[in-house]
């Protein structure tokens, strides 16, 4: 157990659906991250929140909408997705993103399939 | 641009030793990380190197040469459970993590 949980673990949705991914960290960290992981590609950083404030948005399409109500919870709201958005979505947390030694701890991911 | 290179796939035999290489070109350097990821699971932290040299942690060791932009992960006494993907990541001068695509390690009996 890494202390970071994600639900659901699997999600199949149509292009017109609206769904949300949830992440919770039990490590007392201050920063939370959303990543997209596609087969044989590097992890793509999507969003970063530090002390509930968004500090990074890597040109992510507006059909992905993050929400961070507190330092322990992070959501990714999905609407009108495209088939190319099918991927593993990973959540991570860390103590201090401004530190060189800062280590990110990951959840198990949500496997998303867009039909 | 920033780039991390690692082999796509490697195969090794149970009980043997394997070395997974990682080369990087980044804007600055603030440390290099190795993670292990079993299929369908979370990446888990293995090691962090910021100074040149070898860091040993049980069966796993990680080496760094900053002048060469090079690191390797050494796995000894391979076990079947070591079959996984191994991800290399470098923290750049902006403290962003730049990730490699991962090396899938297949262990054969």
mmCIF file of C-alpha atoms in Angstrom:
data_model
loop_
_atom_site.group_PDB
_atom_site.id
_atom_site.type_symbol
_atom_site.label_atom_id
_atom_site.label_comp_id
_atom_site.label_asym_id
_atom_site.label_seq_id
_atom_site.Cartn_x
_atom_site.Cartn_y
_atom_site.Cartn_z
ATOM 1 C CA UNK A 1 0.000 0.000 0.000
ATOM 2 C CA UNK A 2 1.380 3.373 -0.993
ATOM 3 C CA UNK A 3 -1.113 5.501 0.914
ATOM 4 C CA UNK A 4 -2.683 6.892 -2.243
ATOM 5 C CA UNK A 5 -6.023 5.475 -3.344
ATOM 6 C CA UNK A 6 -7.926 6.002 -6.569
ATOM 7 C CA UNK A 7 -11.470 5.206 -7.603
ATOM 8 C CA UNK A 8 -12.740 3.794 -9.797
ATOM 9 C CA UNK A 9 -10.005 1.400 -10.904
ATOM 10 C CA UNK A 10 -11.655 0.904 -14.282
ATOM 11 C CA UNK A 11 -14.003 3.158 -16.231
ATOM 12 C CA UNK A 12 -15.639 2.778 -19.608
ATOM 13 C CA UNK A 13 -17.461 5.812 -20.928
ATOM 14 C CA UNK A 14 -18.988 7.124 -24.102
ATOM 15 C CA UNK A 15 -17.859 10.364 -25.672
ATOM 16 C CA UNK A 16 -20.945 12.216 -24.409
ATOM 17 C CA UNK A 17 -20.736 11.035 -20.802
ATOM 18 C CA UNK A 18 -19.594 12.983 -17.767
ATOM 19 C CA UNK A 19 -17.642 11.136 -15.113
ATOM 20 C CA UNK A 20 -15.192 11.918 -12.312
ATOM 21 C CA UNK A 21 -12.037 10.255 -11.049
ATOM 22 C CA UNK A 22 -11.225 10.471 -7.372
ATOM 23 C CA UNK A 23 -7.891 10.380 -5.576
ATOM 24 C CA UNK A 24 -7.194 10.436 -1.852
ATOM 25 C CA UNK A 25 -3.838 10.500 -0.112
ATOM 26 C CA UNK A 26 -3.282 9.429 3.494
ATOM 27 C CA UNK A 27 0.344 10.540 3.725
ATOM 28 C CA UNK A 28 -0.089 14.093 4.987
ATOM 29 C CA UNK A 29 1.447 15.514 1.821
ATOM 30 C CA UNK A 30 0.909 19.035 0.528
ATOM 31 C CA UNK A 31 1.020 18.457 -3.230
ATOM 32 C CA UNK A 32 -1.074 16.276 -5.528
ATOM 33 C CA UNK A 33 -0.678 15.451 -9.211
ATOM 34 C CA UNK A 34 -2.597 14.004 -12.144
ATOM 35 C CA UNK A 35 -0.652 12.077 -14.787
ATOM 36 C CA UNK A 36 -1.705 10.358 -17.997
ATOM 37 C CA UNK A 37 0.095 7.116 -18.856
ATOM 38 C CA UNK A 38 -0.228 5.712 -22.372
ATOM 39 C CA UNK A 39 1.421 2.520 -23.564
ATOM 40 C CA UNK A 40 5.128 2.878 -24.325
ATOM 41 C CA UNK A 41 5.073 6.617 -23.653
ATOM 42 C CA UNK A 42 6.529 8.647 -20.776
ATOM 43 C CA UNK A 43 4.238 9.772 -18.021
ATOM 44 C CA UNK A 44 2.525 13.020 -19.025
ATOM 45 C CA UNK A 45 2.022 15.498 -16.212
ATOM 46 C CA UNK A 46 -1.427 17.057 -16.442
ATOM 47 C CA UNK A 47 -2.029 19.096 -13.301
ATOM 48 C CA UNK A 48 -0.264 19.949 -10.048
ATOM 49 C CA UNK A 49 -1.823 21.279 -6.872
ATOM 50 C CA UNK A 50 0.246 22.553 -3.976
ATOM 51 C CA UNK A 51 -1.603 23.511 -0.779
ATOM 52 C CA UNK A 52 -4.881 23.268 -2.785
ATOM 53 C CA UNK A 53 -3.711 25.825 -5.340
ATOM 54 C CA UNK A 54 -3.175 24.779 -8.953
ATOM 55 C CA UNK A 55 0.437 25.428 -9.838
ATOM 56 C CA UNK A 56 0.703 23.528 -13.117
ATOM 57 C CA UNK A 57 -1.568 22.981 -16.103
ATOM 58 C CA UNK A 58 0.386 21.441 -18.952
ATOM 59 C CA UNK A 59 -1.834 22.593 -21.825
ATOM 60 C CA UNK A 60 -4.449 20.016 -20.967
ATOM 61 C CA UNK A 61 -7.687 20.186 -23.021
ATOM 62 C CA UNK A 62 -10.615 21.751 -21.194
ATOM 63 C CA UNK A 63 -12.549 18.470 -21.359
ATOM 64 C CA UNK A 64 -10.386 17.546 -18.337
ATOM 65 C CA UNK A 65 -11.242 19.646 -15.287
ATOM 66 C CA UNK A 66 -9.390 19.163 -11.988
ATOM 67 C CA UNK A 67 -10.685 19.969 -8.517
ATOM 68 C CA UNK A 68 -8.754 19.983 -5.257
ATOM 69 C CA UNK A 69 -11.013 20.732 -2.268
ATOM 70 C CA UNK A 70 -8.251 20.059 0.276
ATOM 71 C CA UNK A 71 -4.697 18.703 0.412
ATOM 72 C CA UNK A 72 -5.918 15.110 0.764
ATOM 73 C CA UNK A 73 -8.403 14.911 -2.093
ATOM 74 C CA UNK A 74 -8.116 15.439 -5.822
ATOM 75 C CA UNK A 75 -10.706 14.941 -8.547
ATOM 76 C CA UNK A 76 -10.536 14.859 -12.307
ATOM 77 C CA UNK A 77 -13.837 15.660 -13.969
ATOM 78 C CA UNK A 78 -14.244 14.279 -17.477
ATOM 79 C CA UNK A 79 -16.698 15.361 -20.176
ATOM 80 C CA UNK A 80 -16.995 14.868 -23.927
ATOM 81 C CA UNK A 81 -13.817 12.841 -24.087
ATOM 82 C CA UNK A 82 -12.252 11.448 -27.241
ATOM 83 C CA UNK A 83 -11.129 7.855 -27.895
ATOM 84 C CA UNK A 84 -7.479 9.029 -27.791
ATOM 85 C CA UNK A 85 -8.041 9.961 -24.143
ATOM 86 C CA UNK A 86 -8.154 6.267 -23.294
ATOM 87 C CA UNK A 87 -5.209 5.662 -20.953
ATOM 88 C CA UNK A 88 -4.209 4.958 -17.357
ATOM 89 C CA UNK A 89 -4.721 8.047 -15.199
ATOM 90 C CA UNK A 90 -2.400 8.147 -12.228
ATOM 91 C CA UNK A 91 -2.655 10.299 -9.153
ATOM 92 C CA UNK A 92 0.413 11.061 -7.029
ATOM 93 C CA UNK A 93 1.249 13.064 -3.937
ATOM 94 C CA UNK A 94 4.425 14.504 -2.449
ATOM 95 C CA UNK A 95 5.515 16.631 0.455
ATOM 96 C CA UNK A 96 7.351 19.543 -1.192
ATOM 97 C CA UNK A 97 7.564 19.908 -5.001
ATOM 98 C CA UNK A 98 10.123 22.690 -4.598
ATOM 99 C CA UNK A 99 12.682 20.339 -3.079
ATOM 100 C CA UNK A 100 15.175 18.322 -5.101
ATOM 101 C CA UNK A 101 14.695 15.251 -2.920
ATOM 102 C CA UNK A 102 10.895 15.404 -3.056
ATOM 103 C CA UNK A 103 9.531 11.935 -3.853
ATOM 104 C CA UNK A 104 6.174 11.332 -5.489
ATOM 105 C CA UNK A 105 3.994 8.459 -4.321
ATOM 106 C CA UNK A 106 1.471 7.067 -6.750
ATOM 107 C CA UNK A 107 -1.956 5.547 -6.601
ATOM 108 C CA UNK A 108 -2.846 2.414 -8.619
ATOM 109 C CA UNK A 109 -4.511 4.420 -11.369
ATOM 110 C CA UNK A 110 -7.835 4.439 -13.177
ATOM 111 C CA UNK A 111 -7.859 2.551 -16.477
ATOM 112 C CA UNK A 112 -10.097 4.708 -18.702
ATOM 113 C CA UNK A 113 -11.603 3.508 -21.965
ATOM 114 C CA UNK A 114 -13.502 5.988 -24.127
ATOM 115 C CA UNK A 115 -15.785 4.416 -26.704
ATOM 116 C CA UNK B 1 14.301 19.701 -25.751
ATOM 117 C CA UNK B 2 14.468 17.482 -22.714
ATOM 118 C CA UNK B 3 14.818 13.765 -23.202
ATOM 119 C CA UNK B 4 15.185 10.554 -21.225
ATOM 120 C CA UNK B 5 16.238 7.386 -23.071
ATOM 121 C CA UNK B 6 15.942 3.853 -21.768
ATOM 122 C CA UNK B 7 15.570 0.518 -23.557
ATOM 123 C CA UNK B 8 11.999 -0.485 -24.324
ATOM 124 C CA UNK B 9 12.314 -4.085 -23.222
ATOM 125 C CA UNK B 10 14.873 -6.436 -21.685
ATOM 126 C CA UNK B 11 14.859 -10.138 -20.898
ATOM 127 C CA UNK B 12 16.865 -11.848 -18.167
ATOM 128 C CA UNK B 13 17.002 -15.186 -16.379
ATOM 129 C CA UNK B 14 15.931 -15.896 -12.817
ATOM 130 C CA UNK B 15 18.913 -15.708 -10.470
ATOM 131 C CA UNK B 16 20.992 -13.610 -12.860
ATOM 132 C CA UNK B 17 21.970 -9.917 -12.846
ATOM 133 C CA UNK B 18 20.543 -7.251 -15.161
ATOM 134 C CA UNK B 19 21.505 -3.630 -15.740
ATOM 135 C CA UNK B 20 18.920 -1.153 -17.031
ATOM 136 C CA UNK B 21 20.446 1.994 -18.494
ATOM 137 C CA UNK B 22 19.042 5.499 -18.597
ATOM 138 C CA UNK B 23 20.566 8.484 -20.405
ATOM 139 C CA UNK B 24 19.223 11.987 -20.102
ATOM 140 C CA UNK B 25 19.477 15.449 -21.603
ATOM 141 C CA UNK B 26 17.688 17.956 -19.394
ATOM 142 C CA UNK B 27 17.697 21.626 -18.517
ATOM 143 C CA UNK B 28 19.616 21.343 -15.294
ATOM 144 C CA UNK B 29 19.709 18.460 -12.862
ATOM 145 C CA UNK B 30 18.261 18.102 -9.384
ATOM 146 C CA UNK B 31 18.285 14.363 -8.968
ATOM 147 C CA UNK B 32 17.346 11.130 -10.710
ATOM 148 C CA UNK B 33 14.679 8.661 -9.636
ATOM 149 C CA UNK B 34 13.967 5.023 -10.423
ATOM 150 C CA UNK B 35 10.482 3.575 -10.007
ATOM 151 C CA UNK B 36 9.152 0.043 -10.423
ATOM 152 C CA UNK B 37 5.711 -0.520 -11.928
ATOM 153 C CA UNK B 38 4.045 -3.924 -12.084
ATOM 154 C CA UNK B 39 1.383 -4.286 -14.750
ATOM 155 C CA UNK B 40 -1.835 -2.593 -13.671
ATOM 156 C CA UNK B 41 -0.315 -1.235 -10.483
ATOM 157 C CA UNK B 42 1.108 2.007 -9.097
ATOM 158 C CA UNK B 43 4.686 3.018 -9.806
ATOM 159 C CA UNK B 44 6.625 2.538 -6.568
ATOM 160 C CA UNK B 45 9.745 4.459 -5.605
ATOM 161 C CA UNK B 46 13.009 2.513 -5.740
ATOM 162 C CA UNK B 47 15.886 4.976 -5.529
ATOM 163 C CA UNK B 48 17.088 8.559 -5.726
ATOM 164 C CA UNK B 49 20.558 9.694 -6.839
ATOM 165 C CA UNK B 50 21.830 13.255 -6.840
ATOM 166 C CA UNK B 51 25.567 12.683 -6.396
ATOM 167 C CA UNK B 52 27.823 10.589 -8.615
ATOM 168 C CA UNK B 53 28.350 7.018 -7.579
ATOM 169 C CA UNK B 54 26.586 3.876 -6.600
ATOM 170 C CA UNK B 55 23.725 3.633 -4.096
ATOM 171 C CA UNK B 56 23.012 0.107 -2.898
ATOM 172 C CA UNK B 57 19.712 -0.990 -1.437
ATOM 173 C CA UNK B 58 19.489 -4.742 -0.977
ATOM 174 C CA UNK B 59 19.317 -6.533 -4.323
ATOM 175 C CA UNK B 60 18.887 -3.225 -6.160
ATOM 176 C CA UNK B 61 21.605 -0.631 -6.807
ATOM 177 C CA UNK B 62 21.498 2.620 -8.736
ATOM 178 C CA UNK B 63 24.444 4.430 -10.300
ATOM 179 C CA UNK B 64 24.761 8.010 -11.488
ATOM 180 C CA UNK B 65 27.294 9.889 -13.607
ATOM 181 C CA UNK B 66 26.220 13.503 -13.971
ATOM 182 C CA UNK B 67 29.029 14.393 -16.378
ATOM 183 C CA UNK B 68 27.858 11.660 -18.750
ATOM 184 C CA UNK B 69 24.121 12.192 -18.218
ATOM 185 C CA UNK B 70 23.863 8.523 -17.389
ATOM 186 C CA UNK B 71 22.383 6.246 -14.782
ATOM 187 C CA UNK B 72 21.747 2.553 -14.426
ATOM 188 C CA UNK B 73 19.663 0.350 -12.196
ATOM 189 C CA UNK B 74 21.309 -2.946 -11.284
ATOM 190 C CA UNK B 75 19.154 -5.838 -10.151
ATOM 191 C CA UNK B 76 20.889 -8.864 -8.635
ATOM 192 C CA UNK B 77 19.659 -12.382 -7.883
ATOM 193 C CA UNK B 78 16.651 -11.824 -10.109
ATOM 194 C CA UNK B 79 13.325 -13.206 -8.968
ATOM 195 C CA UNK B 80 10.188 -13.765 -11.010
ATOM 196 C CA UNK B 81 8.494 -10.971 -9.066
ATOM 197 C CA UNK B 82 11.020 -8.520 -10.536
ATOM 198 C CA UNK B 83 9.165 -8.765 -13.851
ATOM 199 C CA UNK B 84 7.882 -5.203 -14.179
ATOM 200 C CA UNK B 85 8.506 -1.917 -15.931
ATOM 201 C CA UNK B 86 11.266 0.303 -14.571
ATOM 202 C CA UNK B 87 10.844 4.045 -14.980
ATOM 203 C CA UNK B 88 13.689 6.569 -14.941
ATOM 204 C CA UNK B 89 12.904 10.217 -14.150
ATOM 205 C CA UNK B 90 15.082 13.314 -13.811
ATOM 206 C CA UNK B 91 14.244 16.462 -11.865
ATOM 207 C CA UNK B 92 15.274 19.473 -13.939
ATOM 208 C CA UNK B 93 16.277 22.993 -12.935
ATOM 209 C CA UNK B 94 12.598 23.974 -12.585
ATOM 210 C CA UNK B 95 12.041 20.997 -10.275
ATOM 211 C CA UNK B 96 9.879 19.326 -12.911
ATOM 212 C CA UNK B 97 10.147 15.543 -13.235
ATOM 213 C CA UNK B 98 11.024 14.464 -16.773
ATOM 214 C CA UNK B 99 10.090 10.816 -17.338
ATOM 215 C CA UNK B 100 11.430 8.096 -19.583
ATOM 216 C CA UNK B 101 9.019 5.726 -21.331
ATOM 217 C CA UNK B 102 10.076 2.853 -19.077
ATOM 218 C CA UNK B 103 11.870 -0.451 -19.590
ATOM 219 C CA UNK B 104 9.789 -3.605 -19.485
ATOM 220 C CA UNK B 105 11.832 -6.336 -17.804
ATOM 221 C CA UNK B 106 10.863 -9.930 -18.503
ATOM 222 C CA UNK B 107 12.291 -12.611 -16.214
ATOM 223 C CA UNK B 108 12.436 -16.163 -17.517
ATOM 224 C CA UNK B 109 12.844 -19.265 -15.340
#
